[in-house]
Amino acid sequence: SELPSESLKFGDAATFNCLDGYTLGGVHGGETTYQISCTSAGDLTGMIEAVAGGPPVGKGVCQLAGFTLSGVVFDAQDPSTKLAEVKVTIMQGGNETAVVYTNAAG
């Protein structure tokens, strides 16, 4: 998200939208819009904190949405045998996003 170019005054509010693929806190399927307002002291309040001269930061930050993956890799001929050091490639949209290797627990 980007800060608006205009200034906020007491009682004003601004709505922010995360870029495509981003959510608040990086939670897949999470909220993508938040609002801040200006207090009588001139401070910004809402889901974020403001950094002087910089973009909003804090729990309202738009982060790339992610997933948690888990599983076990086992021998197809002997399912009781878990395989270690198997390369697992994670793809998204036809692009490799991560490579991990299994441990002794499969």
C-alpha atoms as one frame of an Amber mdcrd trajectory, in Angstrom:
protein
   0.000   0.000   0.000   1.060   3.582  -0.473   0.469   6.712   1.555  -1.888
   9.238  -0.036  -0.188  12.357  -1.389  -2.553  14.695   0.471  -2.319  15.449
   4.183  -4.765  14.162   6.790  -6.299  16.607   9.247  -8.169  15.989  12.509
 -11.278  13.936  11.745  -9.989  12.818   8.332  -9.515   9.162   7.482  -7.725
   7.329   4.674  -8.446   3.845   3.382  -5.576   1.663   2.193  -5.776  -1.373
  -0.082  -3.049  -3.998  -0.232  -1.532  -4.813  -3.619  -2.701  -8.006  -5.347
  -1.326 -11.091  -3.579  -0.805  -9.201  -0.312  -2.948  -9.232   2.840  -2.756
  -7.768   6.337  -0.203  -9.894   8.174   0.340 -12.130   5.114  -2.572 -14.432
   5.975  -3.903 -16.249   2.893  -7.458 -15.076   2.244  -7.071 -12.373   4.903
  -8.196  -8.770   4.968  -6.774  -6.517   2.271  -8.157  -3.117   3.306  -7.582
  -0.985   6.390  -8.276   2.549   7.512  -6.346   5.118   9.514  -7.527   8.434
  10.889  -6.017  11.596  12.311  -6.453  12.338  16.030  -6.844  15.798  17.595
  -3.137  15.603  18.501  -2.249  15.117  14.832  -1.286  11.467  15.274  -2.430
   8.670  12.986  -4.472   5.924  14.592  -6.093   2.716  13.428  -4.603  -0.631
  12.503  -1.152   0.811  11.849   1.563   2.995  13.276   3.121   5.751  11.205
   6.835   6.352  10.919   7.863   9.964  10.389   8.774  10.405   6.729   8.017
   6.782   5.923   5.256   4.327   5.112   2.923   2.758   7.655   4.332  -0.103
   9.706   2.978  -2.478  12.324   0.305  -5.109  12.485  -1.574  -3.528   9.589
   1.263  -3.927   7.123   0.423  -5.605   3.833   2.567  -8.708   3.465   2.795
 -11.310   0.728   0.148 -13.925   1.516   1.605 -17.325   2.316   0.738 -20.901
   3.055   1.900 -23.489   5.551   2.699 -26.819   3.943   3.319 -30.098   5.701
   3.478 -33.729   4.748   5.535 -36.887   4.684   7.470 -38.406   1.785   7.528
 -42.184   1.838   8.633 -45.050  -0.392   5.809 -45.897  -2.823   6.649 -49.619
  -2.637   6.968 -49.653   1.159   4.806 -46.930   2.743   6.284 -47.687   6.180
   9.637 -46.329   4.955   9.949 -42.556   5.247  12.488 -40.964   2.921  15.138
 -38.450   3.936  16.955 -35.924   1.740  14.188 -35.837  -0.874  14.087 -32.541
  -2.762  10.625 -30.928  -2.686  10.119 -28.034  -5.086   7.270 -25.616  -4.349
   5.806 -23.979  -7.428   3.384 -21.091  -7.829   2.088 -19.939 -11.182   4.666
 -22.067 -12.981   7.539 -20.481 -11.033   9.712 -22.135  -8.412   9.149 -20.306
  -5.123  11.029 -22.568  -2.691  13.047 -25.762  -2.436  13.155 -27.833   0.745
  14.558 -31.257   1.645  12.911 -33.840   3.834  14.543 -35.013   7.050  14.683
 -38.518   8.570  10.990 -38.210   9.509  10.122 -38.025   5.826
